[in-house]
Short mmCIF file of N, CA and C and ligand atoms in Angstrom, two decimals:
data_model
loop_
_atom_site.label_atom_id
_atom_site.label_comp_id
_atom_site.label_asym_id
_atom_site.label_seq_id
_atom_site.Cartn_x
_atom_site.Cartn_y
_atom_site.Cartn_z
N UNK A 1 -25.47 9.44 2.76
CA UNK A 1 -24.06 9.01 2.73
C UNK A 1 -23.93 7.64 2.05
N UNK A 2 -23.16 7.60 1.30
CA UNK A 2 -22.87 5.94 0.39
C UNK A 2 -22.39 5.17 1.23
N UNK A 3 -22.39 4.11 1.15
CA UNK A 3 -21.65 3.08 2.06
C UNK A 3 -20.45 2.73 1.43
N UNK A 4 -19.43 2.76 2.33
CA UNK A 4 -17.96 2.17 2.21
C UNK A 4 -17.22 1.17 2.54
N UNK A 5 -17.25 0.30 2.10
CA UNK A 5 -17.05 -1.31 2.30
C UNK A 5 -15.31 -1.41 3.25
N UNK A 6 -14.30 -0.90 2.21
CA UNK A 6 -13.13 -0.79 2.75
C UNK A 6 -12.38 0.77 2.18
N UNK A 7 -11.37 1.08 3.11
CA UNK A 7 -10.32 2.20 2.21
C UNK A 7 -9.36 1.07 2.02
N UNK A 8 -8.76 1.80 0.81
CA UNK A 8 -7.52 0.45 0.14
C UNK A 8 -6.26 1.95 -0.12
N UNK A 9 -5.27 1.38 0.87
CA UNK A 9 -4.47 2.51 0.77
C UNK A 9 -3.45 2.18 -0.19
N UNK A 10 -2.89 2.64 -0.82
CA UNK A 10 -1.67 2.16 -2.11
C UNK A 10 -0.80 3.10 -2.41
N UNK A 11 0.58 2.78 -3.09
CA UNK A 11 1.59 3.86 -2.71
C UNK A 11 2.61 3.17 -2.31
N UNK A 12 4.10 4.00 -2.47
CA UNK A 12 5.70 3.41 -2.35
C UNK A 12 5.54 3.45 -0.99
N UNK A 13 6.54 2.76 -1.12
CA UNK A 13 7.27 2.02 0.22
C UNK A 13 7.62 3.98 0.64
N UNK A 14 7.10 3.87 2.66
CA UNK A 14 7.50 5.20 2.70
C UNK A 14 6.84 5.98 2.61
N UNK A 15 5.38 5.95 2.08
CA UNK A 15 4.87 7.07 1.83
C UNK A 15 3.93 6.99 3.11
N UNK A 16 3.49 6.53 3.67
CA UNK A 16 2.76 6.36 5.15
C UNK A 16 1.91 5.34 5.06
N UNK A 17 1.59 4.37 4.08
CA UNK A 17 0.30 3.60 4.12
C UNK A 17 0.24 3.04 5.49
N UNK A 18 1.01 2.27 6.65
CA UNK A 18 0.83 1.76 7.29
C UNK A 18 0.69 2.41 9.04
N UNK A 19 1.50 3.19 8.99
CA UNK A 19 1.58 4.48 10.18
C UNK A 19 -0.29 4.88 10.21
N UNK A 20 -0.62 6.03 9.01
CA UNK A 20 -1.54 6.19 8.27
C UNK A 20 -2.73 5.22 8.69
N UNK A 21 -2.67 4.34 7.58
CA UNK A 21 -3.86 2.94 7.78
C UNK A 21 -3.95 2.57 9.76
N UNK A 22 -2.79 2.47 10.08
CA UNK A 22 -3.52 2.57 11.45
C UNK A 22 -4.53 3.45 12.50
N UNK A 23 -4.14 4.62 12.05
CA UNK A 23 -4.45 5.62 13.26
C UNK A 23 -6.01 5.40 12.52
N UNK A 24 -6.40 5.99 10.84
CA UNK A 24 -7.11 6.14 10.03
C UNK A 24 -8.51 5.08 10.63
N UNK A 25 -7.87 3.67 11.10
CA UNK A 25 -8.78 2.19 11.09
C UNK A 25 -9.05 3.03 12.32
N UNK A 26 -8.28 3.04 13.39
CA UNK A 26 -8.93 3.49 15.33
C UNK A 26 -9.67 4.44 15.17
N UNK A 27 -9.74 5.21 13.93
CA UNK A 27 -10.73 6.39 14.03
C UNK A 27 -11.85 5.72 13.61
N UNK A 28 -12.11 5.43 12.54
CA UNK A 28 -13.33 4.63 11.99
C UNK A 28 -13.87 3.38 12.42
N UNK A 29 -13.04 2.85 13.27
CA UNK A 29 -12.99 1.88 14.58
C UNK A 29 -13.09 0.78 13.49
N UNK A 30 -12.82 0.47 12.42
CA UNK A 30 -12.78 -0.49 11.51
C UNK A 30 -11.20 -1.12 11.79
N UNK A 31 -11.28 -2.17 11.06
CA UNK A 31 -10.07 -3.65 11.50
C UNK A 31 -8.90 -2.85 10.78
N UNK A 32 -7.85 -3.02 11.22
CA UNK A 32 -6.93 -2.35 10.10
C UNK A 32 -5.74 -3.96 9.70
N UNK A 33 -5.87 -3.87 8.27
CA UNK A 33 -5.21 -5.06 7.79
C UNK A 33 -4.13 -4.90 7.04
N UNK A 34 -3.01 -5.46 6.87
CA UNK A 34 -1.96 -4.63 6.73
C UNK A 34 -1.53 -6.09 5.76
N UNK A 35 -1.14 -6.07 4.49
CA UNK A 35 -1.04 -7.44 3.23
C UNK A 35 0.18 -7.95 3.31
N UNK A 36 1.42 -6.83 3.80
CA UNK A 36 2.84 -7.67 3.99
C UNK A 36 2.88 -8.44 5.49
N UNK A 37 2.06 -7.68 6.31
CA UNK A 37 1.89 -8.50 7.46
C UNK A 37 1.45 -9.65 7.56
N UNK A 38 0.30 -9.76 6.69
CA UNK A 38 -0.81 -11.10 6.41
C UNK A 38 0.61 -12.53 5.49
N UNK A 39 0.98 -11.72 4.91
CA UNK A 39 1.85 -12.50 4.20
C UNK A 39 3.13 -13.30 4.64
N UNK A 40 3.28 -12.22 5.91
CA UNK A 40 4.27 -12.95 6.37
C UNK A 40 3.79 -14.00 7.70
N UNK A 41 2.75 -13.35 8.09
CA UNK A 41 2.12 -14.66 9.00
C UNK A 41 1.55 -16.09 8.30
N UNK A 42 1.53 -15.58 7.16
CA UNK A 42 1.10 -17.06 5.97
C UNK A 42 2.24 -17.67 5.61
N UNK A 43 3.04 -17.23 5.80
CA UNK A 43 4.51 -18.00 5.90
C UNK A 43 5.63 -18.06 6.48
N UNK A 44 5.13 -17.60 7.63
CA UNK A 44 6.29 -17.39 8.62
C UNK A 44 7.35 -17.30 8.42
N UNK A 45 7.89 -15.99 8.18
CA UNK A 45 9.02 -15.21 7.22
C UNK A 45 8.66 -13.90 7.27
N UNK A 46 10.00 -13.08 7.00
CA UNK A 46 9.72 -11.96 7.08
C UNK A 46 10.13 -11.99 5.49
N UNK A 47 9.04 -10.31 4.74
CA UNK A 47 9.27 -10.37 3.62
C UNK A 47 11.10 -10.03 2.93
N UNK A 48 11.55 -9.73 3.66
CA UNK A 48 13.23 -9.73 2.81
C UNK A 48 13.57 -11.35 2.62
N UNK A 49 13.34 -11.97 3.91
CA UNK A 49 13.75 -13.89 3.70
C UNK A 49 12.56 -14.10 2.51
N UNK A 50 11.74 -14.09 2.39
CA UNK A 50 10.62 -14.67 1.76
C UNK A 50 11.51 -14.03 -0.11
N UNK A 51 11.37 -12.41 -0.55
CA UNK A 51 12.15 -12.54 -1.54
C UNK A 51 13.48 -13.11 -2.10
N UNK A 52 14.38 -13.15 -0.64
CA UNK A 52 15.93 -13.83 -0.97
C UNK A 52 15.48 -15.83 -1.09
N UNK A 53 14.62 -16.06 -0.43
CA UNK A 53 14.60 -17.73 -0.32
C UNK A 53 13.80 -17.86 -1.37
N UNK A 54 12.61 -17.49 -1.71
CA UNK A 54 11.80 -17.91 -3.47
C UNK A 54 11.80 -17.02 -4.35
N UNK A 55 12.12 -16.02 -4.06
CA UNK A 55 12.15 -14.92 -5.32
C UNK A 55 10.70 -14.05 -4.94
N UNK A 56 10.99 -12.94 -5.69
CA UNK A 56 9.72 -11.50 -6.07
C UNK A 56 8.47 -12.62 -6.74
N UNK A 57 8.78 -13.37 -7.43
CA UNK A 57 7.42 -13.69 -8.30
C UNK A 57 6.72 -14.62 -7.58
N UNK A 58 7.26 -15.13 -6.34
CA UNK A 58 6.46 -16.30 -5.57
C UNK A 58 6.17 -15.56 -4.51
N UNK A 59 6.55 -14.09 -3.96
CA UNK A 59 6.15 -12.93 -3.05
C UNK A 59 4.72 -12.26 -3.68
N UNK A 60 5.05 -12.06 -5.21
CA UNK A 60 3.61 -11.31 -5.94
C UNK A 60 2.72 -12.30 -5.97
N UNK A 61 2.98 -13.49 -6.12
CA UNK A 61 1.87 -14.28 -5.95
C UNK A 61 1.16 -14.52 -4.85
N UNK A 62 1.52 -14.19 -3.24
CA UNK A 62 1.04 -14.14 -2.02
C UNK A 62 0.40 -12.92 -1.92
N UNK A 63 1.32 -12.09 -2.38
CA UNK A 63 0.25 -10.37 -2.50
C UNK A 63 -1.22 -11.00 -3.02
N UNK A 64 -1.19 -11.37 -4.34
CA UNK A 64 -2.03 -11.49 -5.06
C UNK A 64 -3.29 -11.63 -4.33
N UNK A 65 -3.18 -13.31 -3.47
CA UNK A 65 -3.88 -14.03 -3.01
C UNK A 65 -4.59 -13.48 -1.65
N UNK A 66 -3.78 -12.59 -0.85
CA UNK A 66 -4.24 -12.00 0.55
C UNK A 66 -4.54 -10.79 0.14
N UNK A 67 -4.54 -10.16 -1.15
CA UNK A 67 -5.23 -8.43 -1.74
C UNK A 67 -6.96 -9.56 -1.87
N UNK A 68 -6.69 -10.67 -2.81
CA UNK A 68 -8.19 -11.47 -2.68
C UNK A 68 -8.98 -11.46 -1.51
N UNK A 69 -8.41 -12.23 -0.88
CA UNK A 69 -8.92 -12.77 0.34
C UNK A 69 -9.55 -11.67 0.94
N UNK A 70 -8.89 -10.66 1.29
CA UNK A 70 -9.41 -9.21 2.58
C UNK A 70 -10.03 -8.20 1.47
N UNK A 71 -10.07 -8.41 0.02
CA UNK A 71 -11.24 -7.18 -0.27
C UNK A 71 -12.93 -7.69 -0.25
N UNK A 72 -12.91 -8.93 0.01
CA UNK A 72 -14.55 -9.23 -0.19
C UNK A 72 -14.56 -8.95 1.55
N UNK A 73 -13.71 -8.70 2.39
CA UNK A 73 -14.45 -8.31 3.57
C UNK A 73 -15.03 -6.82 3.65
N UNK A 74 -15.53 -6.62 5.03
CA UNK A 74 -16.02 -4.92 4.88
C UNK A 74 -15.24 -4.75 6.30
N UNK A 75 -15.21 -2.96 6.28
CA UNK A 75 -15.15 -1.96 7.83
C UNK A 75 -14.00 -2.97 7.65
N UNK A 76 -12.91 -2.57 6.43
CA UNK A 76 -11.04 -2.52 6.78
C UNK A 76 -11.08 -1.40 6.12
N UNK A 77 -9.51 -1.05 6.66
CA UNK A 77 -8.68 0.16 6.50
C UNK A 77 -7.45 -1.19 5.57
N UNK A 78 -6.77 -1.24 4.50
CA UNK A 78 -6.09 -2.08 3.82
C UNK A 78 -5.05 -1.61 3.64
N UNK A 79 -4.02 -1.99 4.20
CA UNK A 79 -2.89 -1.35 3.40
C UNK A 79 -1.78 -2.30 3.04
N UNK A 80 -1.77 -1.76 1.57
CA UNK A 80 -0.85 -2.62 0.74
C UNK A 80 0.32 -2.29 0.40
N UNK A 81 1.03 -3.86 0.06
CA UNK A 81 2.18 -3.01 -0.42
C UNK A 81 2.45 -2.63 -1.47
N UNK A 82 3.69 -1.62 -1.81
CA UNK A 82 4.11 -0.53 -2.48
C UNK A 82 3.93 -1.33 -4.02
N UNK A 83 4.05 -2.31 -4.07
CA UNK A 83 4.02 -3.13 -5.32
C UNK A 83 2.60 -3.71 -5.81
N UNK A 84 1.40 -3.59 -4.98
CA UNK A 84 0.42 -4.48 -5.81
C UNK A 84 -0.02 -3.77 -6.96
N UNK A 85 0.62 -2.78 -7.39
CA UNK A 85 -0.48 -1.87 -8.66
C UNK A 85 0.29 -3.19 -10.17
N UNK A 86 1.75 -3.74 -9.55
CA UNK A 86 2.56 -4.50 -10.63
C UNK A 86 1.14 -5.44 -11.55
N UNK A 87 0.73 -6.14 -10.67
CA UNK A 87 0.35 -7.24 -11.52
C UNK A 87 -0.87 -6.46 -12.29
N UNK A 88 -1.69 -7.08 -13.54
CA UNK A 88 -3.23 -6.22 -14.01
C UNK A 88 -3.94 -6.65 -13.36
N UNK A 89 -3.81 -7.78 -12.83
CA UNK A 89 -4.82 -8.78 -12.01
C UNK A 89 -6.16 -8.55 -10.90
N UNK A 90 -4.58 -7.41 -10.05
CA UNK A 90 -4.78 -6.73 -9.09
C UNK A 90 -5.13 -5.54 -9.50
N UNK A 91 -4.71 -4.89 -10.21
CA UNK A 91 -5.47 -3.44 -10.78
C UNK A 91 -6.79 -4.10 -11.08
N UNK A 92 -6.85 -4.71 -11.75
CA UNK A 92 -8.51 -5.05 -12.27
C UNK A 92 -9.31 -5.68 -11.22
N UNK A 93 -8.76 -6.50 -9.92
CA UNK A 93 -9.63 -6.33 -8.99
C UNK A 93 -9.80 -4.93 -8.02
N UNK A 94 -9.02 -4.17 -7.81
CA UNK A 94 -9.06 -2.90 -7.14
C UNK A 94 -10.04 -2.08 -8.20
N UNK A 95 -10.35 -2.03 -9.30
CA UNK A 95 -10.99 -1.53 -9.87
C UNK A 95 -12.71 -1.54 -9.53
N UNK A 96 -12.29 -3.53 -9.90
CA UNK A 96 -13.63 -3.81 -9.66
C UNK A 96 -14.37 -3.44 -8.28
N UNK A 97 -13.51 -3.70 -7.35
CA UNK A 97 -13.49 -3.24 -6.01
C UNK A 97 -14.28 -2.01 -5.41
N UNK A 98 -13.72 -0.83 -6.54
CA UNK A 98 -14.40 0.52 -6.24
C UNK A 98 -15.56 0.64 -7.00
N UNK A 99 -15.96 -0.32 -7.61
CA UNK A 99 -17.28 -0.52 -8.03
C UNK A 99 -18.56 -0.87 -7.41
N UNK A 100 -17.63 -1.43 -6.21
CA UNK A 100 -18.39 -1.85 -5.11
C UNK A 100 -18.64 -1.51 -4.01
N UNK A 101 -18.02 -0.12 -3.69
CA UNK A 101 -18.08 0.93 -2.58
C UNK A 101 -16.85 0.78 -2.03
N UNK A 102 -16.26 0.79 -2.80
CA UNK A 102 -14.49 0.62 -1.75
C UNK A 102 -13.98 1.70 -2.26
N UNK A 103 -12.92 2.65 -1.64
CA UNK A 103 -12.23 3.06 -1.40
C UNK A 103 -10.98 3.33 -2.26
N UNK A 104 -10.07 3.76 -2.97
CA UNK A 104 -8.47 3.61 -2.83
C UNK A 104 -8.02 4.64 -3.17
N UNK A 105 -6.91 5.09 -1.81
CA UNK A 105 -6.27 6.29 -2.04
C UNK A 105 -5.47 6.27 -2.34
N UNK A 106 -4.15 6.64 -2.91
CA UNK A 106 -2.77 6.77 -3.31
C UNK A 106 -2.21 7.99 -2.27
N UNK A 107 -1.52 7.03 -1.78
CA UNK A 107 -0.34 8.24 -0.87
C UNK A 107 1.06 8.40 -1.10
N UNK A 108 1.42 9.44 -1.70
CA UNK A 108 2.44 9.87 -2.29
C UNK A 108 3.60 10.85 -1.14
N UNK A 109 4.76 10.79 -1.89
CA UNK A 109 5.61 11.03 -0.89
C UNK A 109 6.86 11.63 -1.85
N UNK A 110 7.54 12.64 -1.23
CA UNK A 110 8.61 13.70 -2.39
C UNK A 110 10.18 11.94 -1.96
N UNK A 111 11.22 11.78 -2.90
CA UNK A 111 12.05 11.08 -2.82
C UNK A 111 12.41 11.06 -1.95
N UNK A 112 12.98 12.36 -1.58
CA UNK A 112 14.08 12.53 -0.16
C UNK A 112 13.29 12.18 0.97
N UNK A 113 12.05 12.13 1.40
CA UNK A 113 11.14 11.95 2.39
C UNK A 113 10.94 10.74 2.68
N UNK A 114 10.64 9.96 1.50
CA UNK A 114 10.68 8.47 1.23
C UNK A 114 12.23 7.93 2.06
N UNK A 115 12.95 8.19 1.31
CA UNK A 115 14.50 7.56 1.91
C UNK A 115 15.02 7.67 2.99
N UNK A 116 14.39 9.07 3.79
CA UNK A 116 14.65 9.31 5.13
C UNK A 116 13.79 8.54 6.08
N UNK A 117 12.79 8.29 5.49
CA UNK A 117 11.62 7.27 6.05
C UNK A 117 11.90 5.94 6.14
N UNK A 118 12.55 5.54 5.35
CA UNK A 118 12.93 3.96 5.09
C UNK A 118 14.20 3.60 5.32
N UNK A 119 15.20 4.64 4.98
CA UNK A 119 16.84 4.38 5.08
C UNK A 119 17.32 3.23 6.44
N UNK A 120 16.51 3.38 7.60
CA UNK A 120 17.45 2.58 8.80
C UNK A 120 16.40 1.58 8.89
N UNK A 121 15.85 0.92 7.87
CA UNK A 121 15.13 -0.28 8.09
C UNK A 121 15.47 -1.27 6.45
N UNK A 122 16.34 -2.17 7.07
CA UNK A 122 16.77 -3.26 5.97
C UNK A 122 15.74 -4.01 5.39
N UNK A 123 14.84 -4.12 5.61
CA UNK A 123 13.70 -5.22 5.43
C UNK A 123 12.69 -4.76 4.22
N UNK A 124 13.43 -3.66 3.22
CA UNK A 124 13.13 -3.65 2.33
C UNK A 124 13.66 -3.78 1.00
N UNK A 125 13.71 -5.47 0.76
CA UNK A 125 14.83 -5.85 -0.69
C UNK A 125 15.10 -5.09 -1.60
N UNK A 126 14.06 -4.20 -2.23
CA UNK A 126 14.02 -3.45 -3.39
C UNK A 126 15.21 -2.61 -3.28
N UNK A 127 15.03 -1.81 -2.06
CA UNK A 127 16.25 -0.84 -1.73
C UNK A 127 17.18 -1.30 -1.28
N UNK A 128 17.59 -2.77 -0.85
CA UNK A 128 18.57 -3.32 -0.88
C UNK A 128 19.77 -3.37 -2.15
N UNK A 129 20.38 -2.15 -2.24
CA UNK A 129 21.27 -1.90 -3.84
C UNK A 129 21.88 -0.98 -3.37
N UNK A 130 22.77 -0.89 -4.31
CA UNK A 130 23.93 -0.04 -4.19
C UNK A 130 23.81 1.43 -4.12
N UNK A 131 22.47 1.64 -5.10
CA UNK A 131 21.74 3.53 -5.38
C UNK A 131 20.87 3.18 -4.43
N UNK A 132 20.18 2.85 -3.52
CA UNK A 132 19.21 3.31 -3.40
C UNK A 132 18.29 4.36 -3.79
N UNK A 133 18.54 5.60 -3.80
CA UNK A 133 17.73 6.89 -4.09
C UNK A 133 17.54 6.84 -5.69
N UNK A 134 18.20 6.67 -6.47
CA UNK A 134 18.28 6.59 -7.51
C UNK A 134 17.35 4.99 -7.87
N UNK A 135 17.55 4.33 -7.35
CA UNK A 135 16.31 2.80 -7.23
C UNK A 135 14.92 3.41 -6.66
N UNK A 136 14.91 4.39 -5.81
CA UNK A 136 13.32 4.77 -5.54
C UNK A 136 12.76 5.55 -6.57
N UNK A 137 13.77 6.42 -7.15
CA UNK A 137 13.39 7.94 -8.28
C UNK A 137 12.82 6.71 -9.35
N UNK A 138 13.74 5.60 -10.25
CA UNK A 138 13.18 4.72 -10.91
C UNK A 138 11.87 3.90 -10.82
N UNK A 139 11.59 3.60 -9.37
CA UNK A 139 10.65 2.71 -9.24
C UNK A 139 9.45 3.36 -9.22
N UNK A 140 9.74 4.02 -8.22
CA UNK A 140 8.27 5.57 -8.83
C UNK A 140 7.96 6.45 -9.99
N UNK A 141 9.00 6.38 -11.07
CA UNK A 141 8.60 6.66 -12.28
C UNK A 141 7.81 5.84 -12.44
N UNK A 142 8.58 4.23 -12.63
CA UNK A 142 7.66 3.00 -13.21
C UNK A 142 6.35 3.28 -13.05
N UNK A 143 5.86 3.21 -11.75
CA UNK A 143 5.00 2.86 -11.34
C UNK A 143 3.64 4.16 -11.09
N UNK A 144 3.65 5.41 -11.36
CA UNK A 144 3.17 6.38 -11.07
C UNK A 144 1.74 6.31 -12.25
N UNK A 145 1.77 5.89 -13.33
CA UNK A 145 0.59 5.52 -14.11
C UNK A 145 -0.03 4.16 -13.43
N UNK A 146 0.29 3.53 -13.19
CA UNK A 146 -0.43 2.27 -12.32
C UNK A 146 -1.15 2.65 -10.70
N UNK A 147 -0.19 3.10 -10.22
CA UNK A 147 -1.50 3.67 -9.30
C UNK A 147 -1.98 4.87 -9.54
N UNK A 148 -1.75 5.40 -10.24
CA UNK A 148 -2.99 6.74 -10.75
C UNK A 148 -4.13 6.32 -11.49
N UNK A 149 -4.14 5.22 -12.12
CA UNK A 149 -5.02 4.12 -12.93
C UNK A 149 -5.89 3.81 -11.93
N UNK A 150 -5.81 3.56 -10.58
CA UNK A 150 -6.65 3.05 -9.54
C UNK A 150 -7.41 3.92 -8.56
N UNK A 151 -7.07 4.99 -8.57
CA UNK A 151 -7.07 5.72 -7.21
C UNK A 151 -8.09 6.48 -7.01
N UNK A 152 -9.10 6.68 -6.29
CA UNK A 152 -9.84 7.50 -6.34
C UNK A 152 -9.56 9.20 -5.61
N UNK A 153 -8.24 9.45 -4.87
CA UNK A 153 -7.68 10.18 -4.10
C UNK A 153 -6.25 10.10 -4.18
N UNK A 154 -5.46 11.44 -4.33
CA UNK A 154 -4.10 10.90 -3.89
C UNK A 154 -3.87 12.29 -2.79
N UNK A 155 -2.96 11.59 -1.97
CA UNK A 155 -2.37 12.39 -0.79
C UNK A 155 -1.16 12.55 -0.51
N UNK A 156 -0.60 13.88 -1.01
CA UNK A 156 0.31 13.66 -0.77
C UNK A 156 1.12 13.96 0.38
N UNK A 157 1.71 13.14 1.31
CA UNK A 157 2.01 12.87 2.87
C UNK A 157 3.88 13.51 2.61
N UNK A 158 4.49 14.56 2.17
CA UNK A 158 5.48 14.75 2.54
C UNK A 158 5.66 16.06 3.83
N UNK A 159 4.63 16.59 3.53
CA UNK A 159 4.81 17.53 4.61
C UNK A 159 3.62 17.83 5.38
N UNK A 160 3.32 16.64 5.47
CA UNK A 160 1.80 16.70 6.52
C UNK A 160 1.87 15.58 7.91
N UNK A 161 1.10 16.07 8.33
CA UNK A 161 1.03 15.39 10.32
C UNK A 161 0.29 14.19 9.73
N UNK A 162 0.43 13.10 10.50
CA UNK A 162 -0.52 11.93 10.27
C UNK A 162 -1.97 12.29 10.41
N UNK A 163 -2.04 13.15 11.90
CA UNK A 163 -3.58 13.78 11.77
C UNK A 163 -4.19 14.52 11.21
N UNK A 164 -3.23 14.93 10.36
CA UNK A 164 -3.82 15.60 9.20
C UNK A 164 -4.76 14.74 7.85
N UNK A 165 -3.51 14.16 7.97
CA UNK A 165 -3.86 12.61 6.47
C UNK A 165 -5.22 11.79 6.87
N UNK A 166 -5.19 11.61 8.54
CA UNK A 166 -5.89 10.86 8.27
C UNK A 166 -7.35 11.48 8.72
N UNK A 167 -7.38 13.07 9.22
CA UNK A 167 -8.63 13.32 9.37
C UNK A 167 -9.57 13.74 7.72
N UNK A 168 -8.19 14.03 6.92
CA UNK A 168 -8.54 14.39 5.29
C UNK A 168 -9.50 12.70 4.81
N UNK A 169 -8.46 11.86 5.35
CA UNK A 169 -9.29 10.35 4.71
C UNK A 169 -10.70 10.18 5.64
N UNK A 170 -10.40 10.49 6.56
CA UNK A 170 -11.87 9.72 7.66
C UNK A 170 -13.24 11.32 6.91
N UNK A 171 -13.09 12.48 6.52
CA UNK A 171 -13.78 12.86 5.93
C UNK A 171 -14.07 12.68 4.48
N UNK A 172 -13.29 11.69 3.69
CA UNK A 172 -13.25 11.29 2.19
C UNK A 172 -14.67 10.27 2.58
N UNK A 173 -14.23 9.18 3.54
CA UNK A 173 -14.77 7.95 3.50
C UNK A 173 -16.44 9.00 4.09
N UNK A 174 -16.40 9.37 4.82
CA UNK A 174 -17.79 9.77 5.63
C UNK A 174 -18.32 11.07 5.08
N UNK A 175 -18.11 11.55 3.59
CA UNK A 175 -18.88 12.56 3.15
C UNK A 175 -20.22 11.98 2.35
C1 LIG B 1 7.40 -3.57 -2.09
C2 LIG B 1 6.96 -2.87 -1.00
C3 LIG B 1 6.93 -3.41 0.36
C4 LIG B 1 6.86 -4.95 0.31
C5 LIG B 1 7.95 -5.48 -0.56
C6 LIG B 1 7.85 -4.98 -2.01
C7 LIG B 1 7.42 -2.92 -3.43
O1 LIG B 1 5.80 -2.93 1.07
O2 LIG B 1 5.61 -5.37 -0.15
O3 LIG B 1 9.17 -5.14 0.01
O4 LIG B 1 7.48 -3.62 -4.45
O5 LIG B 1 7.32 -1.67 -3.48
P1 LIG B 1 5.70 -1.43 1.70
O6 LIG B 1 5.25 -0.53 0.58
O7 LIG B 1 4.64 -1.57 2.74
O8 LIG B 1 7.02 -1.08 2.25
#
C-alpha cells in the first residue's frame, strides 16, 4: 500500500467537501482541516465580513497562505474552498503535492443540488446576487478545467449518501 500524506478535497461551494471531509477524517481517524475555517480563525471574521471589509483578493491571499501551511502536514482530510483551483500558485502546489503522496479529489455536484444545498445559508458572497443559479452555472463553467487539472478522482455527490462518498474515498486512499 503507498503511503498517503493527506486527501485534499476540492470542488464548488455545495458539492459536500466539508459534510464529506468530516465523516471521511473520523473514519481514517486523521485531523480533519477545513481552510475557510482556518481562515476565519486567523482573522476573526467570518468569510462574507472578511470579502465585504477587504475584498476577494486579500481573502485569496489567506487561502493561499493556510492551503501552504496544512499541506506540508500529514494524516489530514483538507477541505478547501470552492475557489483555491483560481490562483496557478495553488494549482502548482496541489500538484506538487500529489507528487508527494497526497491525495485530491474533486467533488462535483448537478446545479440544482448545489443551490438547494446552499440557498438558506447567506455566508456565501459569490451567491450573494441577484441570479444566483445562473452565477453557479457560470462559475462552474469557469472553473471545471482548473480542477480537472488537479484531481486525481472526481465524485460526483448529487445523488449519493455521504456513506457512500466517503466509504468510495476511505477505499481510494487505502488501496
Ligand atoms: C468560495 C467558496 C467558499 C469560500 C468563499 C469563496 C468560492 O468555500 O471559500 O466563499 O470562490 O467558490 P466553500 O466552497 O467551502 O463554500
Amino acid at each position: 500500500m503507498n503511503v498517503i500524506h493527506n486527501l485534499i478535497l476540492i470542488g464548488f461551494m455545495g458539492t459536500g467537501k466539508t459534510t464529506v471531509g468530516r465523516e471521511c477524517a473520523a473514519m481514517l481517524k486523521w485531523l480533519f482541516v477545513d481552510l475557510d475555517q482556518k481562515i476565519e480563525a486567523n482573522l476573526g471574521d467570518n468569510i462574507d465580513q472578511i470579502f465585504k471589509l477587504q475584498g476577494e483578493q486579500y481573502f485569496r491571499d489567506q487561502e493561499s497562505l493556510v492551503l501552504r501551511e496544512f499541506v506540508d502536514r500529514s494524516h489530514q482530510v483538507i477541505s478547501t474552498g470552492g475557489g483555491i483551483v483560481l490562483r496557478p500558485e495553488n494549482r502548482d502546489l496541489l500538484q506538487a503535492k500529489r507528487q508527494q503522496g497526497n491525495k485530491v479529489v474533486w467533488l462535483t455536484a448537478r446545479t440544482d443540488i448545489i443551490w438547494d444545498r446552499v440557498k438558506d445559508n447567506s455566508e456565501r458572497p459569490l451567491l450573494n446576487c441577484p441570479d444566483p443559479i445562473s452565477e453557479i452555472i457560470r462559475l462552474t463553467t469557469k472553473r471545471k478545467n482548473l480542477y480537472q487539472e488537479v484531481a486525481d478522482l472526481v465524485i460526483d455527490t448529487s445523488e449519493r449518501s455521504v456513506n457512500e462518498i466517503v466509504n468510495e474515498l476511505v477505499g481510494f486512499i487505502q488501496r
